Every structure is written in structure tokens, then in C-alpha cells.
Short mmCIF file of C-alpha atoms in Angstrom, two decimals:
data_model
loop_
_atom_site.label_atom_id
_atom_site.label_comp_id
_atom_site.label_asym_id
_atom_site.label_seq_id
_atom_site.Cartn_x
_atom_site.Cartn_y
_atom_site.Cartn_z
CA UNK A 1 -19.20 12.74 29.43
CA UNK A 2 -20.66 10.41 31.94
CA UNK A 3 -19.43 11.03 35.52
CA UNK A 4 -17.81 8.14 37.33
CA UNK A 5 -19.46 7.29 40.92
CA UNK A 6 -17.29 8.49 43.61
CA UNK A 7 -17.23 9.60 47.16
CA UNK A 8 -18.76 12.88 48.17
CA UNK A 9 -15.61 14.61 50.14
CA UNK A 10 -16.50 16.38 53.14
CA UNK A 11 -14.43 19.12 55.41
CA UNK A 12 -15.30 19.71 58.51
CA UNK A 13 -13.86 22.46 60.23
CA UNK A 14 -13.74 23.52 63.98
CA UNK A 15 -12.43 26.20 66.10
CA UNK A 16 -11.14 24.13 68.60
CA UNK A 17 -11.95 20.57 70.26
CA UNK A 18 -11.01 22.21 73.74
CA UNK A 19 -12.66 24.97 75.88
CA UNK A 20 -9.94 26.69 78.60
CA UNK A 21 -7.71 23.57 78.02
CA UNK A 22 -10.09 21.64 80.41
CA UNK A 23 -12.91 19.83 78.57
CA UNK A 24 -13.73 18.80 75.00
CA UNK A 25 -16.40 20.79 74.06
CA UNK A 26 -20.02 19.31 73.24
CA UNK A 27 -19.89 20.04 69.84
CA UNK A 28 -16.59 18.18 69.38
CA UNK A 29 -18.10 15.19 70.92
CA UNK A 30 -21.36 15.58 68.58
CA UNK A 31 -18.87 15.24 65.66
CA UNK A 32 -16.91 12.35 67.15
CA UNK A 33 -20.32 10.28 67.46
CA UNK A 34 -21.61 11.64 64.15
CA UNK A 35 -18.56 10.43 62.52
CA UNK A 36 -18.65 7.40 63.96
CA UNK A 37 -22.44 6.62 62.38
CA UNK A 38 -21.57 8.20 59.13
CA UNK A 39 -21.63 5.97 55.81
CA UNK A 40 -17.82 5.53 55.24
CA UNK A 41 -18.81 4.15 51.58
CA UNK A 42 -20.40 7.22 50.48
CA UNK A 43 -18.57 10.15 52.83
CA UNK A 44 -15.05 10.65 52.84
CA UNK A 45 -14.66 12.84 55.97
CA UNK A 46 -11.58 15.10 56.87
CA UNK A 47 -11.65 17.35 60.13
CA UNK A 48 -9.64 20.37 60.45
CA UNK A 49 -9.15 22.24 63.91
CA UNK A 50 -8.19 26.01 63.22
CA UNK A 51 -6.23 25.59 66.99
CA UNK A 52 -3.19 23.45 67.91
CA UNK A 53 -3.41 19.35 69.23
CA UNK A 54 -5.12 19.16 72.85
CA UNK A 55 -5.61 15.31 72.81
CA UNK A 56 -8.93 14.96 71.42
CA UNK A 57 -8.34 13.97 67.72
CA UNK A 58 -8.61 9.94 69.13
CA UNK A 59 -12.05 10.89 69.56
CA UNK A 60 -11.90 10.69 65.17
CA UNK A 61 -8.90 9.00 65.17
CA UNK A 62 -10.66 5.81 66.31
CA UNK A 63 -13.24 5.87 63.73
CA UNK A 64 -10.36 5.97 60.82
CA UNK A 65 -10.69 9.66 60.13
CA UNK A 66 -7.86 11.76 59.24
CA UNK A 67 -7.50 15.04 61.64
CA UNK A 68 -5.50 18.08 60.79
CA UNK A 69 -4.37 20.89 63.05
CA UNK A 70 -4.38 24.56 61.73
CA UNK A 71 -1.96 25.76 65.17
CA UNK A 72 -3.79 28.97 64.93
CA UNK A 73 -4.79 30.90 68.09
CA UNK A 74 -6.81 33.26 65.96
CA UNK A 75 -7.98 34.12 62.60
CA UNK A 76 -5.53 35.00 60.71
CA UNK A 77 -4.51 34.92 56.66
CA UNK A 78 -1.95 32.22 57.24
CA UNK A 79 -4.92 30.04 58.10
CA UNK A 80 -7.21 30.68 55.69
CA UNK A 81 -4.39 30.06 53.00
CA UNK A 82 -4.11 27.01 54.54
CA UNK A 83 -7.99 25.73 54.52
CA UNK A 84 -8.01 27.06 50.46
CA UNK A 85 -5.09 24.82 49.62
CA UNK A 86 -6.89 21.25 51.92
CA UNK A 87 -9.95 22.28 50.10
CA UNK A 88 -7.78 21.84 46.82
CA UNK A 89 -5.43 19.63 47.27
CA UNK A 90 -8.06 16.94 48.56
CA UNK A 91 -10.51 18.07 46.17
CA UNK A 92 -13.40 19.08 48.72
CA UNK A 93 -17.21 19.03 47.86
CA UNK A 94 -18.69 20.54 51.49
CA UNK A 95 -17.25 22.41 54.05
CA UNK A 96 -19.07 21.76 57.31
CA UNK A 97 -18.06 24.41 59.17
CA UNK A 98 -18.71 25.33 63.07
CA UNK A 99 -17.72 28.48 65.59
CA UNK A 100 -17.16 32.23 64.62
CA UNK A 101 -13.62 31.49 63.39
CA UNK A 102 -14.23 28.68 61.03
CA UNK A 103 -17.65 29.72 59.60
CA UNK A 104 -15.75 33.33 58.62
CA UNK A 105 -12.31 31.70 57.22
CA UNK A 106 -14.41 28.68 55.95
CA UNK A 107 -17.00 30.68 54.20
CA UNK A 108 -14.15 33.18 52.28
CA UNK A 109 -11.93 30.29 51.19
CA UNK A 110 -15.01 28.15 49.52
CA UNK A 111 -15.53 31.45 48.01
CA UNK A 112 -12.50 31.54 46.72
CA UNK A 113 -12.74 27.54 46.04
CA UNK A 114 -16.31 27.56 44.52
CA UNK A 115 -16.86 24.83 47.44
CA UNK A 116 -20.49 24.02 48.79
CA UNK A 117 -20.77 25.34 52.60
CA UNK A 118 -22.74 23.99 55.43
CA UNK A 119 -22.82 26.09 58.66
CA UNK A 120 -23.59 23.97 61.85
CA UNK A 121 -25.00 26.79 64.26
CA UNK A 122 -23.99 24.78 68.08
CA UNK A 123 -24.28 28.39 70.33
CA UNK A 124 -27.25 30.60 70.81
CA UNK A 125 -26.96 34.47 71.07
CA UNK A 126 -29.43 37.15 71.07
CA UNK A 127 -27.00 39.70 71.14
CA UNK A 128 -24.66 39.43 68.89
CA UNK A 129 -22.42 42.35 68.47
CA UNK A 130 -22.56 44.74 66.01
CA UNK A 131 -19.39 44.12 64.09
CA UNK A 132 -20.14 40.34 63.98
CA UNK A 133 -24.08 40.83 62.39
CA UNK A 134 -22.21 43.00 59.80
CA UNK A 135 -19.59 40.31 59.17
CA UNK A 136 -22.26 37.44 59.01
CA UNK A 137 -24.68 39.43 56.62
CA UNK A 138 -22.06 39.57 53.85
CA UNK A 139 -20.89 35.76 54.14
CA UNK A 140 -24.57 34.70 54.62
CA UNK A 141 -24.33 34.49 50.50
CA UNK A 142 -21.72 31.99 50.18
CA UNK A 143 -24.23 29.47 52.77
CA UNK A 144 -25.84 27.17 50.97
CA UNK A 145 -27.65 25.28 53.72
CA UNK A 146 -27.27 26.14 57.79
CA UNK A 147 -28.40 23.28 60.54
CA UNK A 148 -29.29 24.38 63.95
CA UNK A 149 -29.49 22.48 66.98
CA UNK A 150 -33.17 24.12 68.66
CA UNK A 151 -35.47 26.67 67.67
CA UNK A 152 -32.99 29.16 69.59
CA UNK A 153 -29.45 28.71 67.41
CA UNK A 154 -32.31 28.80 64.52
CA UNK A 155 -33.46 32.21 65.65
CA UNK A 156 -29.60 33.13 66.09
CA UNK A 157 -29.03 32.46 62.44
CA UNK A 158 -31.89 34.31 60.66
CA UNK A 159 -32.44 37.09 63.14
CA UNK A 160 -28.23 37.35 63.90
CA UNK A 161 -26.51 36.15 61.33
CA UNK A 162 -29.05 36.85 58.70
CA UNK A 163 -29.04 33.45 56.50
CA UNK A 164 -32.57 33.45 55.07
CA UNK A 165 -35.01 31.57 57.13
CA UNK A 166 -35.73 28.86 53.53
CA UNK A 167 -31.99 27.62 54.26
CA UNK A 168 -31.86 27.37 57.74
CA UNK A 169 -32.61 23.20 58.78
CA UNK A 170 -33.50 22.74 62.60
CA UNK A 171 -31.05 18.86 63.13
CA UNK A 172 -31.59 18.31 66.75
CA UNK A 173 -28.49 17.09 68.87
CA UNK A 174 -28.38 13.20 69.11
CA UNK A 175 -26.15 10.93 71.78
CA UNK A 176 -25.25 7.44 71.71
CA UNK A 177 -28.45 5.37 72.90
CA UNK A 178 -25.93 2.49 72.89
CA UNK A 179 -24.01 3.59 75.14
CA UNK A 180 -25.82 6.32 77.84
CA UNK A 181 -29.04 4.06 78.95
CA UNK A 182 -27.27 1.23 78.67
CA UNK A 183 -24.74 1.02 81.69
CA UNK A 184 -25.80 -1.04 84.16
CA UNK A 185 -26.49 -1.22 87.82
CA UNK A 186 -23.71 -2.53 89.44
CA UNK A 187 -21.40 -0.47 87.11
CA UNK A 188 -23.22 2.28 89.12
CA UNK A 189 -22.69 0.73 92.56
CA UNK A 190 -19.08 0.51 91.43
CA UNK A 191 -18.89 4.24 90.89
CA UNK A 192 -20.47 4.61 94.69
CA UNK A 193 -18.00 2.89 96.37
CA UNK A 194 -15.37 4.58 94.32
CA UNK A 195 -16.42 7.68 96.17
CA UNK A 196 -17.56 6.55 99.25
CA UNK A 197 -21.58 6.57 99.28
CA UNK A 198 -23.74 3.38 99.50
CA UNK A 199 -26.60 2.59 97.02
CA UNK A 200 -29.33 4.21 99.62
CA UNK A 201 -27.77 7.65 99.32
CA UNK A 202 -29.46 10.09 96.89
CA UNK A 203 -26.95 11.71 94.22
CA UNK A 204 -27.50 14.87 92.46
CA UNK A 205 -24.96 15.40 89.41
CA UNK A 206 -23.90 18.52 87.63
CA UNK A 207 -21.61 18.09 84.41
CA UNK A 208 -20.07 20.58 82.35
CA UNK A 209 -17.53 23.40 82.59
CA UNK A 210 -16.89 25.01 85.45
CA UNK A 211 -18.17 28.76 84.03
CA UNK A 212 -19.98 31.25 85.42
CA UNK A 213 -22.70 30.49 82.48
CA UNK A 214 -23.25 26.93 84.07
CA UNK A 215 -24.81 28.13 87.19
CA UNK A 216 -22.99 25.83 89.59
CA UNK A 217 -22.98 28.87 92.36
CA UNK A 218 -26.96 28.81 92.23
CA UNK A 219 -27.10 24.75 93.03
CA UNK A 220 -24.10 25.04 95.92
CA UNK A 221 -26.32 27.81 97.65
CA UNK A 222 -29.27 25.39 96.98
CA UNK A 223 -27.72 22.67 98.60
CA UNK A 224 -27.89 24.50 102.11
CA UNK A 225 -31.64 24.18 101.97
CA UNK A 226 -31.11 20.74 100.76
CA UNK A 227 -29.12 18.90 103.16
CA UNK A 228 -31.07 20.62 105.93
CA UNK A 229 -33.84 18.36 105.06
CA UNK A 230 -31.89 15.36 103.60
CA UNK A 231 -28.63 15.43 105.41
CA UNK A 232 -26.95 12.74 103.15
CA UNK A 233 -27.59 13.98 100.03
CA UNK A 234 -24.70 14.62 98.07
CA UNK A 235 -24.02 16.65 95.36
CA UNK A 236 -21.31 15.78 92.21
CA UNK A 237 -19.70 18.28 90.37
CA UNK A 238 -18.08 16.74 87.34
CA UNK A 239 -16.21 18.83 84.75
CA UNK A 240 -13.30 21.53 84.86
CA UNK A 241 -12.67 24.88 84.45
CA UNK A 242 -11.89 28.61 85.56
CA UNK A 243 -14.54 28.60 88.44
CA UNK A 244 -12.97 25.78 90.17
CA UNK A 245 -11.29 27.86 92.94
CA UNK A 246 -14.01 29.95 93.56
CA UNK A 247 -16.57 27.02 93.88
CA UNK A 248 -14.18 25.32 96.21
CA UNK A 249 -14.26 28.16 98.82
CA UNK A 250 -17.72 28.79 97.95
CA UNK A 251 -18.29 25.10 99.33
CA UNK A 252 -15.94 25.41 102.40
CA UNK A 253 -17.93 28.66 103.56
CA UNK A 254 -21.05 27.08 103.30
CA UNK A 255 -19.90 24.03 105.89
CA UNK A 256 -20.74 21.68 102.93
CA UNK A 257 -17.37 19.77 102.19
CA UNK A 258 -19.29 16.75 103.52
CA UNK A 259 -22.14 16.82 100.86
CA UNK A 260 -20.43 18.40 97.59
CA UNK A 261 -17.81 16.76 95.48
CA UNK A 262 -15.82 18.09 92.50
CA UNK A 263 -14.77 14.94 90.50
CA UNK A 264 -13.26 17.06 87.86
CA UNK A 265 -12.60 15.29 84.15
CA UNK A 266 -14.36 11.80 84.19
CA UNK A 267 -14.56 9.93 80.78
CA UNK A 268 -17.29 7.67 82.91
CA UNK A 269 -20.07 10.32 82.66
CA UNK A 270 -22.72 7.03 81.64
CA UNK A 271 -21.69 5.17 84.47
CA UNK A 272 -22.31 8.49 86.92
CA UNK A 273 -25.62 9.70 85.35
CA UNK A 274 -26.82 5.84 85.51
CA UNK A 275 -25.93 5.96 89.70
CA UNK A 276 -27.27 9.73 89.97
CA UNK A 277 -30.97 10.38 90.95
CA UNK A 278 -30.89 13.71 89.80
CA UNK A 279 -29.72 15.75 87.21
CA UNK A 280 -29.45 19.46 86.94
CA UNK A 281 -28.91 22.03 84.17
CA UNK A 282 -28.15 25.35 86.16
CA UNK A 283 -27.10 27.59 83.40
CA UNK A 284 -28.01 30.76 82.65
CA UNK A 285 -28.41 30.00 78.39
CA UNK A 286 -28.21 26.68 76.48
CA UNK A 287 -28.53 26.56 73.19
CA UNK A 288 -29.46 22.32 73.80
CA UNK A 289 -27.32 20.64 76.07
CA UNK A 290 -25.92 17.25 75.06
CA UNK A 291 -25.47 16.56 78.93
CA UNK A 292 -29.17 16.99 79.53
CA UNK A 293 -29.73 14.49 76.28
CA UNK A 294 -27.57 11.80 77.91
CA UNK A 295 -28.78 12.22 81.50
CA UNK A 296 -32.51 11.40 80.39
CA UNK A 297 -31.58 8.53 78.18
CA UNK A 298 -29.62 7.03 81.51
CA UNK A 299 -32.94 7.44 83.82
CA UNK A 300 -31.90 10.59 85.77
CA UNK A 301 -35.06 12.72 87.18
CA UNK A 302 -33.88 16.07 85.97
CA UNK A 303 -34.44 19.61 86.96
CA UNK A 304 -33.71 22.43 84.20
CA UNK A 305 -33.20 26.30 84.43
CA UNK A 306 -35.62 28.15 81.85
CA UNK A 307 -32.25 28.57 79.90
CA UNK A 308 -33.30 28.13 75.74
CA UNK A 309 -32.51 25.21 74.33
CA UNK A 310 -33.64 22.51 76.99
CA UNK A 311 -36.76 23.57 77.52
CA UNK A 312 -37.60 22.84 73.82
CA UNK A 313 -37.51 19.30 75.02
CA UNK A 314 -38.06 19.11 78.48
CA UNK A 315 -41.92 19.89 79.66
CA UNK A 316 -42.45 21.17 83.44
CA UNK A 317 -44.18 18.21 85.28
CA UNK A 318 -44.11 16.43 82.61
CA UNK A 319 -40.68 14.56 81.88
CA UNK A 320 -38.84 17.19 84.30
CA UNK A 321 -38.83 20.37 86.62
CA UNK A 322 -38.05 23.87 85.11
CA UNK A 323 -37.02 26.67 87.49
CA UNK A 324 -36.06 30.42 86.80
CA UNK A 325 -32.29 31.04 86.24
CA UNK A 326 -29.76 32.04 88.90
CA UNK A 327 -33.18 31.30 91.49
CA UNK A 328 -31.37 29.42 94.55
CA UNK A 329 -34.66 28.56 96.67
CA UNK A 330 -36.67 27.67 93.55
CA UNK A 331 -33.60 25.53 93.06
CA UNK A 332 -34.04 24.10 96.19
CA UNK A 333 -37.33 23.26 96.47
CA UNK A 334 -37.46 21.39 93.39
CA UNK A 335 -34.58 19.11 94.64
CA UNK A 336 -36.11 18.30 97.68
CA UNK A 337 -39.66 18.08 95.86
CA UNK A 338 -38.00 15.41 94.13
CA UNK A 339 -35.97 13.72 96.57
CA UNK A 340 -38.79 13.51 98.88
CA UNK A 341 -41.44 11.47 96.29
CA UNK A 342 -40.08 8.73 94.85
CA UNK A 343 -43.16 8.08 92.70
CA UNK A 344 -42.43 12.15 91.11
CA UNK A 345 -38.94 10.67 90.49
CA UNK A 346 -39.70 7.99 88.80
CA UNK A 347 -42.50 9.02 86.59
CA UNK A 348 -40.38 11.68 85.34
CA UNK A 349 -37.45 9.40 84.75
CA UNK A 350 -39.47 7.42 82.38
CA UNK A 351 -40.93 9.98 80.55
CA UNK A 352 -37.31 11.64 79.92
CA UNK A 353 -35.84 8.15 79.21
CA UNK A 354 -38.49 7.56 76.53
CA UNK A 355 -38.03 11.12 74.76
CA UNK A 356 -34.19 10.67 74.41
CA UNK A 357 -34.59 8.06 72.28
CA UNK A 358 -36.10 10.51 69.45
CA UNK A 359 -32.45 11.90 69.90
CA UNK A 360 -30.30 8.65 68.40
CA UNK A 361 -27.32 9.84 66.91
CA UNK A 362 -27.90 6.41 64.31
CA UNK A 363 -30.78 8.85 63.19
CA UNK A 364 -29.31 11.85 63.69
CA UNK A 365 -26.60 11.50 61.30
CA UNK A 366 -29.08 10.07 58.36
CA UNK A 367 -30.30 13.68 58.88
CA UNK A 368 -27.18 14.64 58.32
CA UNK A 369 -25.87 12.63 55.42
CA UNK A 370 -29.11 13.24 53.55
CA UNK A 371 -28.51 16.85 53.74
CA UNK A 372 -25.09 16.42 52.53
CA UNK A 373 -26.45 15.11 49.52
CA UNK A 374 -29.07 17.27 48.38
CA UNK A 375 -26.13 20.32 48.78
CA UNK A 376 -23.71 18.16 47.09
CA UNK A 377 -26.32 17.76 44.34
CA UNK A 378 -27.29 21.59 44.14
CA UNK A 379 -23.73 22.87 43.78
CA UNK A 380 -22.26 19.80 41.75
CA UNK A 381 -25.46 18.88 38.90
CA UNK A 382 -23.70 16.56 37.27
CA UNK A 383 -22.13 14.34 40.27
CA UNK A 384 -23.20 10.98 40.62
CA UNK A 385 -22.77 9.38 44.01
CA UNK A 386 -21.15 5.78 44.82
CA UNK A 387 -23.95 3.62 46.73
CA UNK A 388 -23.88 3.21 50.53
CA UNK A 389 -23.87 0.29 52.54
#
């Protein structure tokens, strides 16, 4: 009997869209652009978050697709019963599945469901603990494909989580080039005045949470060195999170209240990385760094930690500076190396801004669809899929 051409039906499955309760979480946002890119005429898309709502499902929401919320604060049997019968009663073909929690419930209910899995590998970890490499080794049979997001994640999943190397895909991260790179000037002379600098003063940006892993300490103790050289400089701190207390009195004790602002949440991170004129990624491991991705597409000079992930794509000298983790002069110096040639900065800036745009999400998520495909079509023979647009 002939199959009739349908929609492939796709689950994706999350831990959680928040971090602390402060920030959505990169991945979350990769999804939300993915989703909005994806072929709505061939992918039916459902997304499932194993935790409770935190305000983030408009980031789906707005691109019509349907989010569900599991309301569990850990795994637990009550939510896996509850992935088995979604995966059922809306007749599921792939499980995308991302973090510890979901990859581990998703993995046991598709093999209870017969359901085609895709792990999305978004976190690098070269020491995994024991327990977890044993758990991973036996579910590693019931993944049919993983993606990871640098050679690093890939090294976490053969080496870690021991999925064999011939089904492990390396999908870089991608970002909106229509909408980071694209803000304009005075949109960014706006953003000045909203915090009280004019156009002449040099801006260094930080985003992401406020964690210990992020480095922010590092780049406050740089900033002494800094401003003794460039006393207007001023640094912004934009994101949230359980350091924020500590980094405040950090600042105070340093006499730099003047020069460092925490800005907290902004959803107007393109506007700020277009006004910045530098960028830093301080932390101590990155598995990629989405904020990295959008800073060089919006023509930030940017100065990386040897942390993983980044420097996969960012070259020393090349289209950015790389300096050792937790190193506070080294920190330093490269800041003022930059803020005191121009020509550095902007050579730099164009070479970043022309290797984010190998990172369009537009592309990206062809990556992705295709894959979903050829999965679809390994675990299902016999389906026949509706044409796109």
C-alpha cells in the first residue's frame, strides 16, 4: 500500500528555557531562531520543556509553534510517562532532544515508542562523571544521529558519552544575520545616551550570565589597568545571575563605579553590540558561544579567552585576540592594545564581520532539516514526505 505524503512530526525536547530564573539560555534561543527558518510545509514542530513556564515559550509561540510544559524539577517517572504518551498521541517521527535530563527520559521513552532520536550536544565536558558515562553508554544505542555545535561538544559525545564517532554530525551554531549586523548607527547612539556616554567614548561589552564560568571577575580586575590609561572607557555588563552581588562589591572596591555598568536583562543586545567597540568572552569553557557569533556579525573587535569552542572560529591576530583564561593583565593589555589602534580595531572587525556570515541560521537550519530527513528516512523506509516550499 502506497503511503500518502505527509508531514514529518518532530519533538523537541528541552530541560529548561531558563538558567537560575535569570536568562533564557543560548540553546533556547538557537531553537527559537531555528524554528523560525524551519519549512512549516514539511516539519510539524512541537517543543516540550521537562521544567515549568518561565516566560520564554513567545520566543516559539510567535512562530505558530505549539509549546508544552512537563512542570518537572527533575527526572522523574511521572515525566517520562508523560513524553511516551505526546510521542503517541501526536504520532511523533524524531525526538530532538537536548540537556542531561531530556536526552536520558527522551532516549528511554522512544525506546519504548520505537521513535527516531536526535541528540543536540549544546555543552562541552571533559569530565564527565562516572555515573553519567555509564548512563550515556547504554542509551548511546537508541541514538540514531547526534549534532554538535564545535569540535569540543563532538569530542564530548564520542569520548563521554560514547555515541560512535560515524553518527556524530558537527552543525555549527547560526544567529540571525538579519537582525545582529543589521542595526544601525543612530539606534546605537540612542543606546549611548540612554546610559549616559557620547559617541567618542570607547565601550567594552560583556553578555551572558552572571557565573563564575563567565569570567566577569578577570575583566573587572582588568579594567584597573584599563582606565589607568583610557580613563573614559567604560565597561557593560549585560546579563543576570548569582554573581551579581559579588561583582557589585567587587566593582565598588576597585573605585570603578564610574567606568563599569551592570545593565542586567536587555532584549536590545543588537543595538548594544552595534554601539560597543569591544567584545569579550572571559569564560573559563565554551562549548561555542552564540554571544561571540552575534558580536562579530554586528562589527565588534573582540577579545576571547582560550576557552574551547570560540577559538574554533576565532584566529589570534587574525579576526580577534585570544588570551589565557582567568589571566587579568593579559586581559588588560589586549584591551588597551586594541583601544589604543584604531586601524587593529578595525581590521579585526571586518574580518569577524565577514566570518559570521558562514554562521546564518537561514543555512543553519537547511543543515538541520536535511538531517531530519535522512533519519526520518532510515527509521521510517516506507515514508514519503509532502514537498516544501
Amino acid at each position: 500500500m502506497n503511503e500518502v505524503a505527509r508531514k514529518i512530526n518532530i519533538l523537541i525536547v528541552v530541560d529548561k528555557f531558563v538558567f537560575h530564573g535569570a536568562t533564557i539560555n543560548g540553546p533556547s534561543r538557537y531553537y527559537s531562531w531555528m524554528l523560525e527558518n524551519i519549512d512549516k510545509n514539511i516539519f510539524y514542530v512541537t517543543v516540550v520543556s521537562l521544567r515549568g513556564d518561565t516566560g520564554a515559550d513567545h520566543l516559539f509561540r510567535k512562530s505558530g509553534h505549539t509549546v508544552i510544559y512537563m512542570n518537572s524539577h527533575k527526572f522523574n517517572f511521572m515525566a517520562f510517562l508523560k513524553v511516551t504518551r505526546i510521542i503517541r498521541r501526536l504520532k511523533i517521527d524524531l525526538l530532538h532532544l537536548s540537556g542531561y535530563a531530556a536526552c536520558t527520559l527522551g532516549r528511554i521513552a522512544a525506546g519504548i515508542t520505537g521513535t527516531a532520536v536526535i541528540v543536540h550536544e549544546h555543552w562541552a565536558d571533559p569530565n564527565l562523571p562516572f555515573y553519567i558515562t555509564l548512563i550515556e553508554s547504554v542509551l548511546a544505542y537508541k541514538t540514531d544521529h547526534a549534532i554538535a555545535i564545535s569540535e569540543v561538544a563532538k569530542q564530548t559525545l564520542v569520548e563521554g558519552k560514547k555515541i560512535p564517532e560515524n553518527k556524530v554530525s558537527i552543525i555549527r551554531n547560526g544567529i540571525p544575520l538579519d537582525r545582529f549586523g543589521k542595526t544601525t548607527s543612530a539606534q546605537a547612539s540612542e543606546f549611548r545616551t540612554e546610559i549616559g556616554v557620547t559617541d567618542d567614548v570607547m565601550l567594552i561589552g560583556v553578555v551572558g550570565m552572571l557565573e563564575q564560568n563567565k569570567g566577569h571577575k578577570y575583566v573587572i580586575e582588568a579594567m584597573e589597568k584599563v582606565v589607568a590609561q583610557f580613563p573614559q572607557a567604560k565597561l557593560l555588563i549585560i546579563g543576570e545571575g548569582e554573581e551579581r552581588l559579588r561583582l557589585t562589591k567587587q566593582i565598588k572596591a576597585l573605585g570603578l563605579t564610574k567606568n563599569i555598568q551592570l545593565l542586567g536583562i536587555r532584549d536590545d543586545v543588537a543595538i548594544i553590540d552595534r554601539a560597543l567597540n569591544i567584545f569579550i568572552v572571559a569564560s573559563f569553557r565554551e562549548t561555542a558561544s552564540l554571544a561571540a557569533l552575534e558580536a562579530m556579525a554586528s562589527g565588534c573587535a573582540l577579545i576571547t579567552t582560550d576557552c574551547g569552542g570560540p577559538t574554533e572560529f576565532i584566529r589570534n591576530d587574525e579576526n580577534g585576540l585570544i588570551v589565557p583564561i582567568k589571566d587579568s593583565p593579559a586581559m588588560a593589555d589586549a584591551i588597551v592594545k586594541l583601544l589604543g589602534d584604531p586601524e587593529l580595531r578595525q581590521r579585526l572587525t571586518r574580518s569577524a564581520k565577514m566570518e559570521s556570515e558562514q554562521f546564518d541560521m537561514v543555512n543553519v537550519t537547511k543543515k538541520i532539516e536535511a538531517l531530519y530527513k535522512t533519519v526520518c528516512l532510515d527509521k521510517i523506509p516506507d515514508l514519503k514526505v509532502i514537498e516544501g516550499s
